[in-house]
mmCIF file of C-alpha atoms in Angstrom:
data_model
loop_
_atom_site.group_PDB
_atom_site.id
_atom_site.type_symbol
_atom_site.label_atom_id
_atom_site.label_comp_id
_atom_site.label_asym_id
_atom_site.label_seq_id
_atom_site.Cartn_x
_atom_site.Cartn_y
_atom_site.Cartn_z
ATOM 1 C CA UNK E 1 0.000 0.000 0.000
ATOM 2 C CA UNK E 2 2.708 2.400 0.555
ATOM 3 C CA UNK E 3 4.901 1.675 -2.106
ATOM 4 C CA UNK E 4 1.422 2.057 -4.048
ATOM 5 C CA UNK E 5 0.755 5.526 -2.573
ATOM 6 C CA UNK E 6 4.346 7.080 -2.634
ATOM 7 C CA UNK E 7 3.833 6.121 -6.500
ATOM 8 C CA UNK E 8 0.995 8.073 -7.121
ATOM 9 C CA UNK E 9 2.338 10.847 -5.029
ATOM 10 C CA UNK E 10 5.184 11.227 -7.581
ATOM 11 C CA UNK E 11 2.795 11.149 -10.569
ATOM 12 C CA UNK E 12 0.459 13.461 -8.571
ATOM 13 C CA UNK E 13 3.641 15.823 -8.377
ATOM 14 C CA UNK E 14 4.507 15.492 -11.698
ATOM 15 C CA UNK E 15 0.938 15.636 -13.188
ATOM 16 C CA UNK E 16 -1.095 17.470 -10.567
ATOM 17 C CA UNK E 17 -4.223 17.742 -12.821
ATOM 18 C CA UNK E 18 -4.003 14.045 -13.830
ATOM 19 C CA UNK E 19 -8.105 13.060 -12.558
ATOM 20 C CA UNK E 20 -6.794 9.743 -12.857
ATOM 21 C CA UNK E 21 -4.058 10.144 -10.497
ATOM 22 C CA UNK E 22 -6.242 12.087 -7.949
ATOM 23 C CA UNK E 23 -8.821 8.824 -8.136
ATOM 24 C CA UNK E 24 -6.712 6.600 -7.689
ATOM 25 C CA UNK E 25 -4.934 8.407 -4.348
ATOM 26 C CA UNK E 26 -8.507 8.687 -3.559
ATOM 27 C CA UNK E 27 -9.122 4.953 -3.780
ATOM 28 C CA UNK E 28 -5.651 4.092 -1.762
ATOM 29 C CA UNK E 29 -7.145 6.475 1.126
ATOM 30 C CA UNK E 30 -9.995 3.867 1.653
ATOM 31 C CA UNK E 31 -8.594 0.874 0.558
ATOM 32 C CA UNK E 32 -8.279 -1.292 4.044
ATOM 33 C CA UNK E 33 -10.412 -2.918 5.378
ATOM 34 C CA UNK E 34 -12.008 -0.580 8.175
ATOM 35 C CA UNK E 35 -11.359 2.823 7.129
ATOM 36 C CA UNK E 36 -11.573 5.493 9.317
ATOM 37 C CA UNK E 37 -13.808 8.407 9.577
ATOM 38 C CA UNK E 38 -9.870 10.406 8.573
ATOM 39 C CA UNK E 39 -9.100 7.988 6.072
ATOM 40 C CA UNK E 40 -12.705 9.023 4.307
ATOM 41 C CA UNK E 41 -12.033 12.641 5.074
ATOM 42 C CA UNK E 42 -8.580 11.938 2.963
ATOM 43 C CA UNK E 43 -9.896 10.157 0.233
ATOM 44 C CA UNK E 44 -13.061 12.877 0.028
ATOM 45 C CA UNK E 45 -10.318 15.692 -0.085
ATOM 46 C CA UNK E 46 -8.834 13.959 -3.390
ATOM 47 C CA UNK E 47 -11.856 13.243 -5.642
ATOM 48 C CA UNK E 48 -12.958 16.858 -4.454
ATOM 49 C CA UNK E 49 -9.414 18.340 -6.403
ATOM 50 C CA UNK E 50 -10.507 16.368 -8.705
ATOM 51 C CA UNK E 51 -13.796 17.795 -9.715
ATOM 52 C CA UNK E 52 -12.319 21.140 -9.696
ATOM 53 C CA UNK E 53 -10.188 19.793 -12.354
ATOM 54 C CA UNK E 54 -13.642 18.755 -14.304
ATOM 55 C CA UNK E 55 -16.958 18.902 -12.302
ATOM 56 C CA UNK E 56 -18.795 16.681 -14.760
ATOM 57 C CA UNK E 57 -16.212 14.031 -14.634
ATOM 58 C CA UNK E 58 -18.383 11.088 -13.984
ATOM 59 C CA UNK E 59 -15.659 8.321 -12.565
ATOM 60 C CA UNK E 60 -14.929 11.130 -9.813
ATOM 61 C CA UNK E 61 -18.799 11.903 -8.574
ATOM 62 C CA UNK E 62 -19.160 8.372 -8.474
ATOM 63 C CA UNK E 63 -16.127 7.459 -5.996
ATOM 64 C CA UNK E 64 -17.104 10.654 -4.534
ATOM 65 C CA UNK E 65 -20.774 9.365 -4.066
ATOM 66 C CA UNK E 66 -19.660 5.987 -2.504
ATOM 67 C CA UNK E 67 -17.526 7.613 0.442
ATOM 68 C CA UNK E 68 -20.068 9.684 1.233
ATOM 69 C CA UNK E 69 -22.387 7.473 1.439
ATOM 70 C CA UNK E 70 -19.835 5.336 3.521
ATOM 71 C CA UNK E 71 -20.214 8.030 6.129
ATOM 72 C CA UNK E 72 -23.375 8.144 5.957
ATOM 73 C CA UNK E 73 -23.970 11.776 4.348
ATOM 74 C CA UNK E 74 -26.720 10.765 2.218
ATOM 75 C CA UNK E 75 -27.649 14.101 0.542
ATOM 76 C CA UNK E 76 -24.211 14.439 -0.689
ATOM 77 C CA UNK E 77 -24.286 11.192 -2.127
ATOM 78 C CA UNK E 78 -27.577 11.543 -3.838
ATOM 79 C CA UNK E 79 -26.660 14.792 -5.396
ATOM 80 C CA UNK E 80 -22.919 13.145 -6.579
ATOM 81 C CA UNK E 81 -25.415 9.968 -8.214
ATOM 82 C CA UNK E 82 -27.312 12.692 -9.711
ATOM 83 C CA UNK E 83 -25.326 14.318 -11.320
ATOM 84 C CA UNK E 84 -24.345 11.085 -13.274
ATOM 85 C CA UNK E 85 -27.530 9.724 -13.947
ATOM 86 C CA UNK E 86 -28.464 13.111 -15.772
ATOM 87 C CA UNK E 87 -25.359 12.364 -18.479
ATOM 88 C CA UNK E 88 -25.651 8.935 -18.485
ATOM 89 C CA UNK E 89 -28.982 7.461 -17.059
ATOM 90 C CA UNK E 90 -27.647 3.590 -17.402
ATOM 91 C CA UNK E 91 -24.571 4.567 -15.495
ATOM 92 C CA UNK E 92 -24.831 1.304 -13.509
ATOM 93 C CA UNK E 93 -22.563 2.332 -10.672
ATOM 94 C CA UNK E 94 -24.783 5.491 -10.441
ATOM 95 C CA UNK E 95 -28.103 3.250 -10.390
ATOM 96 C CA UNK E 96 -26.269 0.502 -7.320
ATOM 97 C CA UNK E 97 -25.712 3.765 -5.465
ATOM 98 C CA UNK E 98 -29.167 5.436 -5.921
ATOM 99 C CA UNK E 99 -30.471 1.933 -4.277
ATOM 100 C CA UNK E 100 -27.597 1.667 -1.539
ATOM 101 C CA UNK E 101 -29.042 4.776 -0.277
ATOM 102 C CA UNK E 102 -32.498 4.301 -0.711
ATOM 103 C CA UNK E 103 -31.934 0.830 1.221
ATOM 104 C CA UNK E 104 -29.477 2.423 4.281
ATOM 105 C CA UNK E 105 -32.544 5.156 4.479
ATOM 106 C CA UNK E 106 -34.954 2.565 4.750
ATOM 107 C CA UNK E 107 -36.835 3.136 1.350
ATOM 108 C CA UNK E 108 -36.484 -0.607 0.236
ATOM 109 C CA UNK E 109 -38.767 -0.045 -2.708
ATOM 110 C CA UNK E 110 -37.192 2.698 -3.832
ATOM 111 C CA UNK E 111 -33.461 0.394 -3.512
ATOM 112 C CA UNK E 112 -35.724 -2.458 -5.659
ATOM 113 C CA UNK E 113 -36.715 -0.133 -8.209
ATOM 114 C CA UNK E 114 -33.130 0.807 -8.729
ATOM 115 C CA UNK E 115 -31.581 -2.494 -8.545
ATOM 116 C CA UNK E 116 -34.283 -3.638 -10.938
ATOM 117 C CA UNK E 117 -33.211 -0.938 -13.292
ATOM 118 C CA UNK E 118 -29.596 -2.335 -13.616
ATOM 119 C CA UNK E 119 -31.047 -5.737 -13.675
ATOM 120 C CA UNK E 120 -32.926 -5.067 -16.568
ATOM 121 C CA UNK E 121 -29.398 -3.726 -18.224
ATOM 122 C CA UNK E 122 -28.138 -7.142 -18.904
ATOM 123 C CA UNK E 123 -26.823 -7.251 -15.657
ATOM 124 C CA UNK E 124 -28.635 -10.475 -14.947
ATOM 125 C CA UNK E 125 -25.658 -12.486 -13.824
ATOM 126 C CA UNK E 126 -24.066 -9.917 -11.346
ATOM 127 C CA UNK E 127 -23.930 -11.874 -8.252
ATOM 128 C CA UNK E 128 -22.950 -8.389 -6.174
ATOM 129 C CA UNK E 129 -26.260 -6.697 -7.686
ATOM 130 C CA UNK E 130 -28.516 -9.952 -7.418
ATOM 131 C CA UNK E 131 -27.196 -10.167 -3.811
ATOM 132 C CA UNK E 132 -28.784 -6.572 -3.245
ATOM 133 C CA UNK E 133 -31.839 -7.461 -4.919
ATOM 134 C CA UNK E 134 -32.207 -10.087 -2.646
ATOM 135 C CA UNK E 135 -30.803 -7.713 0.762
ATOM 136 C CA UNK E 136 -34.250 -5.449 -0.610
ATOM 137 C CA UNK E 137 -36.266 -8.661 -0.582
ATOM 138 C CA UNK E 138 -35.406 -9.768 2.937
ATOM 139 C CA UNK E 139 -36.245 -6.252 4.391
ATOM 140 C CA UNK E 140 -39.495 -6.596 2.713
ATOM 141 C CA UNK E 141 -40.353 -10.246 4.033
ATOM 142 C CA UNK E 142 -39.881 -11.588 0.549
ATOM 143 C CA UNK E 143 -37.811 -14.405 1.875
ATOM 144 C CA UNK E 144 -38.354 -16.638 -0.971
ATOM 145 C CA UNK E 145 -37.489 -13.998 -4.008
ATOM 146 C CA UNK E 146 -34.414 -13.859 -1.947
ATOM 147 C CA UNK E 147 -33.298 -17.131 -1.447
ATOM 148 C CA UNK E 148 -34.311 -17.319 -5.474
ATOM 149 C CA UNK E 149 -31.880 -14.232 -6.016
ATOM 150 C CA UNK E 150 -28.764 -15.598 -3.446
ATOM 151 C CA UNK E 151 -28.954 -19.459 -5.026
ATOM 152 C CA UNK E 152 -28.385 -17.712 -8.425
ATOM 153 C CA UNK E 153 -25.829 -15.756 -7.046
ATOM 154 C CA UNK E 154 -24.086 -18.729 -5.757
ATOM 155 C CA UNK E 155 -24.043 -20.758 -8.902
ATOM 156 C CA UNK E 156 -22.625 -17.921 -10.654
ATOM 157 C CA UNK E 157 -19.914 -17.466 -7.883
ATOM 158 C CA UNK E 158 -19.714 -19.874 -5.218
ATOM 159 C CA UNK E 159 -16.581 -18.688 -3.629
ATOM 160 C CA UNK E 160 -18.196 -14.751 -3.336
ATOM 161 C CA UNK E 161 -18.035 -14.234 0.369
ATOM 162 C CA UNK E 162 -20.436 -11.310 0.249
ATOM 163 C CA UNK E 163 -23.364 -14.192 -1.525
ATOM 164 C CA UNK E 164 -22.509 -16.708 1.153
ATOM 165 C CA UNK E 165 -22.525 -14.356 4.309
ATOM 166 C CA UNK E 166 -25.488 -12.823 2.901
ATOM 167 C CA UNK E 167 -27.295 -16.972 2.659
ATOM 168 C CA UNK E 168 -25.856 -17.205 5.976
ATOM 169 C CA UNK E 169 -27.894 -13.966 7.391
ATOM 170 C CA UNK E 170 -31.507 -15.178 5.017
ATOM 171 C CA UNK E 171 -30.739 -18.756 6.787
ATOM 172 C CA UNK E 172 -30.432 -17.817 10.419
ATOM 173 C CA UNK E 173 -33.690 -15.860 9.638
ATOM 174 C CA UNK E 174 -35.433 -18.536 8.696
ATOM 175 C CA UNK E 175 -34.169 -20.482 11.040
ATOM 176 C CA UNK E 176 -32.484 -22.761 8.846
ATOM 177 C CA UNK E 177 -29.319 -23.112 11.094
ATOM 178 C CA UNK E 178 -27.200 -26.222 10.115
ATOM 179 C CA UNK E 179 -27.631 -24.182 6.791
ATOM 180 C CA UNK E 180 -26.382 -20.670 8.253
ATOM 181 C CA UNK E 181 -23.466 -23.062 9.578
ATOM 182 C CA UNK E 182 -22.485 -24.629 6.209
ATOM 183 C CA UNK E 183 -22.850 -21.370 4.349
ATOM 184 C CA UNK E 184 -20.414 -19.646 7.421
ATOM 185 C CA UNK E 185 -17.823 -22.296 7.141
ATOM 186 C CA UNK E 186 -17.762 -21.826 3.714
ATOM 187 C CA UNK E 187 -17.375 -18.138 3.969
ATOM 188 C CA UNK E 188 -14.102 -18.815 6.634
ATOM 189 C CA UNK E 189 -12.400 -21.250 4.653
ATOM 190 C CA UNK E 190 -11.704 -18.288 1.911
ATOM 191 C CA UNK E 191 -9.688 -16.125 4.348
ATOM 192 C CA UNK E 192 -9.602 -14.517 7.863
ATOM 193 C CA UNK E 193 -13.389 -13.799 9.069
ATOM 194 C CA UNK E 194 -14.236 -10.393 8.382
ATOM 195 C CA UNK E 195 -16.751 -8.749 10.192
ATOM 196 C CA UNK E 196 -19.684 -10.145 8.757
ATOM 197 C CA UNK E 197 -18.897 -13.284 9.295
ATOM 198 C CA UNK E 198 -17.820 -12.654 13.104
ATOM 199 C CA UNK E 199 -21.391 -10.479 12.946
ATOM 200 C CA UNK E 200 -23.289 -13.678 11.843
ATOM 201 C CA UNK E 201 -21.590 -16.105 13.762
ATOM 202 C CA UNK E 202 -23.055 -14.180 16.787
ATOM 203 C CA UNK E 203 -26.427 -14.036 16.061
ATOM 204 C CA UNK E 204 -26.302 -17.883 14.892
ATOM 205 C CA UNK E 205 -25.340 -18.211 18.594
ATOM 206 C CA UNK E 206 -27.933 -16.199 19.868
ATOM 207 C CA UNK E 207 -29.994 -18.017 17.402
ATOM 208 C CA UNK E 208 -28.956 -21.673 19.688
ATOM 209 C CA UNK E 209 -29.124 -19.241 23.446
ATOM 210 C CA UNK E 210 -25.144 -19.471 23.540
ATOM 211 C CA UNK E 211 -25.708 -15.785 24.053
ATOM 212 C CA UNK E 212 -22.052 -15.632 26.053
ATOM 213 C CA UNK E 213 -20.392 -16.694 22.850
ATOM 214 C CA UNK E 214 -22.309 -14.149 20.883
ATOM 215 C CA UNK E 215 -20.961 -11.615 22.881
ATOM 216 C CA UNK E 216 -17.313 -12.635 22.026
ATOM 217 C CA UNK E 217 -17.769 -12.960 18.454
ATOM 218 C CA UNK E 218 -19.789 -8.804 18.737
ATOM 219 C CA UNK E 219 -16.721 -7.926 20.794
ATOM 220 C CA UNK E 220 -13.855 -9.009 18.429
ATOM 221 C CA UNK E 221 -16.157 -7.313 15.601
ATOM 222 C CA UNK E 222 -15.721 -4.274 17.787
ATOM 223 C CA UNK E 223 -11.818 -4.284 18.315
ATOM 224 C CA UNK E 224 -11.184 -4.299 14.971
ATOM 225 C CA UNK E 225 -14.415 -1.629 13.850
ATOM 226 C CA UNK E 226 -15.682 -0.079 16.526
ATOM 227 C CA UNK E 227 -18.547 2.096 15.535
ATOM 228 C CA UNK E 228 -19.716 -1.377 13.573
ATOM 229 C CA UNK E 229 -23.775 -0.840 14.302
ATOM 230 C CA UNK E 230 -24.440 -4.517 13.587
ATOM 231 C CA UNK E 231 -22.511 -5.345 16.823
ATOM 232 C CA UNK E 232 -23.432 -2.755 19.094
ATOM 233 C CA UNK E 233 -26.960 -3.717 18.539
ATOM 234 C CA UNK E 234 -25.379 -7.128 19.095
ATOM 235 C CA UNK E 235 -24.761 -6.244 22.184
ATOM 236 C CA UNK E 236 -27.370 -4.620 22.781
ATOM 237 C CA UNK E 237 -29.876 -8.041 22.362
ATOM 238 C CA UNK E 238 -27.271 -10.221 24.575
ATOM 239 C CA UNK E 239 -27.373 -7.678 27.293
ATOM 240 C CA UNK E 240 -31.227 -7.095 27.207
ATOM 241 C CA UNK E 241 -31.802 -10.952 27.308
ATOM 242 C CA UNK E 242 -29.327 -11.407 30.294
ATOM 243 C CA UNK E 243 -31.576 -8.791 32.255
ATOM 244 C CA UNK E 244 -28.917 -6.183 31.908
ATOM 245 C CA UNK E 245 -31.078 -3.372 30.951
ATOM 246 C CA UNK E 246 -28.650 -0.210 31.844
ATOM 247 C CA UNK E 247 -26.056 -2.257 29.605
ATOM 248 C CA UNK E 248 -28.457 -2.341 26.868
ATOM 249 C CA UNK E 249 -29.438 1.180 26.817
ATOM 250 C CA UNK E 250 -25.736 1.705 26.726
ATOM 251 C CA UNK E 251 -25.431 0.080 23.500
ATOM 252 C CA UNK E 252 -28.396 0.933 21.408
ATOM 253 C CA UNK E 253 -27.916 4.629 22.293
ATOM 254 C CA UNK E 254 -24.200 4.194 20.903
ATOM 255 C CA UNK E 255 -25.809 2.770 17.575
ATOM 256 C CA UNK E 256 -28.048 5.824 17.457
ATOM 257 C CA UNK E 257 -25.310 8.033 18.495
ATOM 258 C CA UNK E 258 -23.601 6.502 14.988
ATOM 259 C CA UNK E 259 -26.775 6.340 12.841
ATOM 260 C CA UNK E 260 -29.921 8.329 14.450
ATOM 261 C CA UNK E 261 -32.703 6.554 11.859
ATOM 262 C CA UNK E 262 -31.360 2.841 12.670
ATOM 263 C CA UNK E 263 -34.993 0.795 13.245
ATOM 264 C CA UNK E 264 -33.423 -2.004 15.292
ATOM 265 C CA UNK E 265 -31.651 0.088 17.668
ATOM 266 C CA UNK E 266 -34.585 1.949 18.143
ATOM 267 C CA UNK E 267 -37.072 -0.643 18.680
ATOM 268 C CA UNK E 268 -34.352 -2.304 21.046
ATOM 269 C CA UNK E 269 -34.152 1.046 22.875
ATOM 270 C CA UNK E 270 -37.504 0.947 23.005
ATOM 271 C CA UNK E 271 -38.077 -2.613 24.208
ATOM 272 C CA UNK E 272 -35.655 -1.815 27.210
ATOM 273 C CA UNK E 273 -37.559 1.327 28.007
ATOM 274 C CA UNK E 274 -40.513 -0.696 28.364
ATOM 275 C CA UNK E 275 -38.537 -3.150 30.737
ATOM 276 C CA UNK E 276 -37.632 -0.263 32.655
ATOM 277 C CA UNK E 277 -41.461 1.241 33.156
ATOM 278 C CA UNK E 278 -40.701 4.369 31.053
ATOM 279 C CA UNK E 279 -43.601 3.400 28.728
ATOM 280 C CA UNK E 280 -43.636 7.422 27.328
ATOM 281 C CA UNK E 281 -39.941 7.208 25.921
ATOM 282 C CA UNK E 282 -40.214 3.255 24.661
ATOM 283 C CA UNK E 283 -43.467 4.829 22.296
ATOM 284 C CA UNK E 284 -41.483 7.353 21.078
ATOM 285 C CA UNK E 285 -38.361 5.130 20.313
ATOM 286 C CA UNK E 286 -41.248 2.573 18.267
ATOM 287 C CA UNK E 287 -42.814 5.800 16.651
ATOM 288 C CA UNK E 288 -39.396 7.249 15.627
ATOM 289 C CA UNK E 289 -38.274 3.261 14.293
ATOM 290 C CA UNK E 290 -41.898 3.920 12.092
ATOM 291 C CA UNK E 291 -41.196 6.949 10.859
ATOM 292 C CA UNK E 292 -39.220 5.456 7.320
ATOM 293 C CA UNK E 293 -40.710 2.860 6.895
ATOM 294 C CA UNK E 294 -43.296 -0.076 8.098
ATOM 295 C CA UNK E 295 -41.116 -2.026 10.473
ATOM 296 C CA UNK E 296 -43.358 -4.810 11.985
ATOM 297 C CA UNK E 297 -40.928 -5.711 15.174
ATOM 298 C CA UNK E 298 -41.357 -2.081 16.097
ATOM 299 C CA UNK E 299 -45.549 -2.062 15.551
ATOM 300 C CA UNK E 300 -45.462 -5.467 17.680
ATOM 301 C CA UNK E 301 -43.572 -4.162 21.049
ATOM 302 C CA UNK E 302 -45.405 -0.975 20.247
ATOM 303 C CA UNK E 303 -48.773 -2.798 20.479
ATOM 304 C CA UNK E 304 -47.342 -4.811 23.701
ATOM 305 C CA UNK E 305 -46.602 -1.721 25.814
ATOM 306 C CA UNK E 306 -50.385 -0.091 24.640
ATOM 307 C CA UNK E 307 -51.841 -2.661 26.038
ATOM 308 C CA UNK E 308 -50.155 -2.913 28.829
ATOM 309 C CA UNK E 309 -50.503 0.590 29.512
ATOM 310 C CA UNK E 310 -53.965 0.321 28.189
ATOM 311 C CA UNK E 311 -53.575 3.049 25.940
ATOM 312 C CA UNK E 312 -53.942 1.960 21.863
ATOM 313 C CA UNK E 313 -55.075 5.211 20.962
ATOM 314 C CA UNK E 314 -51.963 6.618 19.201
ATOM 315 C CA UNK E 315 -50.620 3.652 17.512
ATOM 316 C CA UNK E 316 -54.561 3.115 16.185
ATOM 317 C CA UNK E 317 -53.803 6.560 14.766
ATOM 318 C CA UNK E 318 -50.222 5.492 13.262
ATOM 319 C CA UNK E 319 -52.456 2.175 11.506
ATOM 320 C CA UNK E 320 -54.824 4.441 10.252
ATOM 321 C CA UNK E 321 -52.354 7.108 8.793
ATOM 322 C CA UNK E 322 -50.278 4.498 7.521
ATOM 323 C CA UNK E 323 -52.899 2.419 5.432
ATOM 324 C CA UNK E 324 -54.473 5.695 4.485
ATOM 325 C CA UNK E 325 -50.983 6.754 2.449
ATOM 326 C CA UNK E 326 -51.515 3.308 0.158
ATOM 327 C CA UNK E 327 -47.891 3.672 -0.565
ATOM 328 C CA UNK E 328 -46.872 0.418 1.183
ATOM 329 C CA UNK E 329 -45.393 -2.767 -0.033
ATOM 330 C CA UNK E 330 -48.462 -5.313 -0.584
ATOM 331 C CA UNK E 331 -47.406 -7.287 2.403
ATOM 332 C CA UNK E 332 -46.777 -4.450 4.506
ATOM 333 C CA UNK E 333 -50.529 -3.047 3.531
ATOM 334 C CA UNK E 334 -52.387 -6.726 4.891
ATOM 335 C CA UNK E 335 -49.709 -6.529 8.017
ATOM 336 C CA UNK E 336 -50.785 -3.045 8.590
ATOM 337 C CA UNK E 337 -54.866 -4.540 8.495
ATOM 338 C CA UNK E 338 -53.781 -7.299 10.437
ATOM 339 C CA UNK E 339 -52.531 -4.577 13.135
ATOM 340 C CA UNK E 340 -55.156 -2.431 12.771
ATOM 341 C CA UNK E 341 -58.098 -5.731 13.532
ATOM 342 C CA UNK E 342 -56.021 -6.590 16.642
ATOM 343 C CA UNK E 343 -55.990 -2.893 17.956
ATOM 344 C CA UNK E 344 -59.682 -2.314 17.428
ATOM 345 C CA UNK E 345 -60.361 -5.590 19.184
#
């Protein structure tokens, strides 16, 4: 890497309005494994020269676009994808970022639509793009489009650690485990777990109640990323199920602290509220998980606490709004009339 980098610094001194040179010092910024929030910073400062060089140059909004969507500034990244799609609409990489940011936000129709709009480009045997598709699908309950999209993934490339972590995950949730296990061991025999893998293997074991082991395998996650959200609200679940409520708090308001809109850390929060008797603040934690998006864990411990606190008046309200807007994925509209029988009875 640094023999790499000192290279491109000597081009970049010889040919400091090369855009190819600035890209590709812009690349080597974020090219471990866990960058850091600096190392982003770095790389953003290069493709940013470079677009003063030419501000239409499409490579450069699009590397631009991905780190910023990395951390998480999703208005920047929207505007960089933008700004390609309107000179080249079938800019694939353009189209995969449009839908990483529609699914981070929570829009996973909005993700589909994209995805299916690169699909549709003859890129039918991508196993990276079919293994969004199917990402969209399991967020949406579609757990058999999904496990369609990952098989076909897999026969195209069966060694892709990204389509094997990702059967792993769609396994566990099914509660297919000797499956999860298989796909897992797969995934470690092609190099050193990364943090997926280490992410999965956790909730497999929390899957089986070996929730002390899941806790080790969220903690080395940690020490080598630690703002990973998957983890923290890892740790979050194991210390809620052991009783330790305070702990738990601890750790889903660190995920929030990271990413404010994150569903499961604020249903999790929420759940622990409700543990804890503050029955105001867990509503507002499953109101606040609601607000992007239909999440069904959040309008089940939602319905718990009202009738525990005998109060359904607010989350009747939520039903009401929310099948009124018609905007909903099909299942999500009959879950929403499911909810909205159970409240009224």
């Amino acid at each position: 890497f640094d023999d790499a980098r000192n290279l491109f610094v000597l081009a970049y001194q010889e040919e400091p309005h090369n855009i190819l040179v600035l890209n590709m010092l812009g690349a080597l910024e974020v090219s471990s494994r866990h960058p850091t929030e600096e190392q982003y910073e770095a790389a953003r400062k290069w493709y940013l020269e470079a677009l003063q060089r030419d501000p239409k140059e499409m490579r450069t909004l699009n590397n631009l676009g991905w780190v910023a969507l990395r951390q998480r500034k999703f208005e920047e990244a929207l505007s960089c994808f933008g700004r390609v799609l309107q000179q080249d609409p079938a800019n694939l990489k353009a189209q995969r970022g449009r839908g990483e940011v529609a699914m981070r936000r929570g829009d996973y129709e909005e993700a589909q639509q994209w995805w299916d709009r690169s699909w549709w480009q003859n890129e039918h045997d991508d196993p990276v793009l079919l293994t969004s598709m199917a990402r969209s699908s399991i967020a949406q309950g579609d757990f058999e489009t999904a496990r369609s999209l990952l098989e076909t993934a897999r026969d195209r490339s069966p060694k892709d650690i990204y389509v094997l972590t990702s059967l792993a995950y769609l396994s566990i949730v099914q509660g297919r485990l000797e499956e999860a296990q298989e796909c897992l061991d797969a995934a470690v025999l092609l190099g050193e777990p990364d943090s997926r893998v280490l992410n999965l293997k956790a909730k497999l074991s929390q899957k089986r109640g070996d929730f002390e082991e899941a806790r080790r395998y969220y903690a080395t996650t940690l020490g080598d990323d630690p703002d990973n959200t998957y983890a923290l609200s890892g740790l979050g679940w194991t210390a809620y199920e052991a009783g330790h409520l305070d702990e738990a708090q601890h750790w889903f308001t660190k995920v929030l602290e990271i990413a404010p809109e994150n569903p499961y850390a604020l249903t999790g929060l929420g759940v622990t509220k409700t543990r804890l008797g503050e029955f105001q603040e867990a509503q507002e934690c499953y109101l606040n998980s609601l607000q992007k998006h239909f999440h069904p864990p959040a309008v089940w411990h939602w319905f718990r606490l009202a009738t525990l606190s005998g109060n359904t008046q607010q989350l009747g309200w939520y039903l009401d709004r929310a099948h009124e807007q018609g905007d909903t994925q099909e299942w999500n509209a009959s879950e929403i009339t499911t909810w909205q029988q159970r409240v009224q009875r």
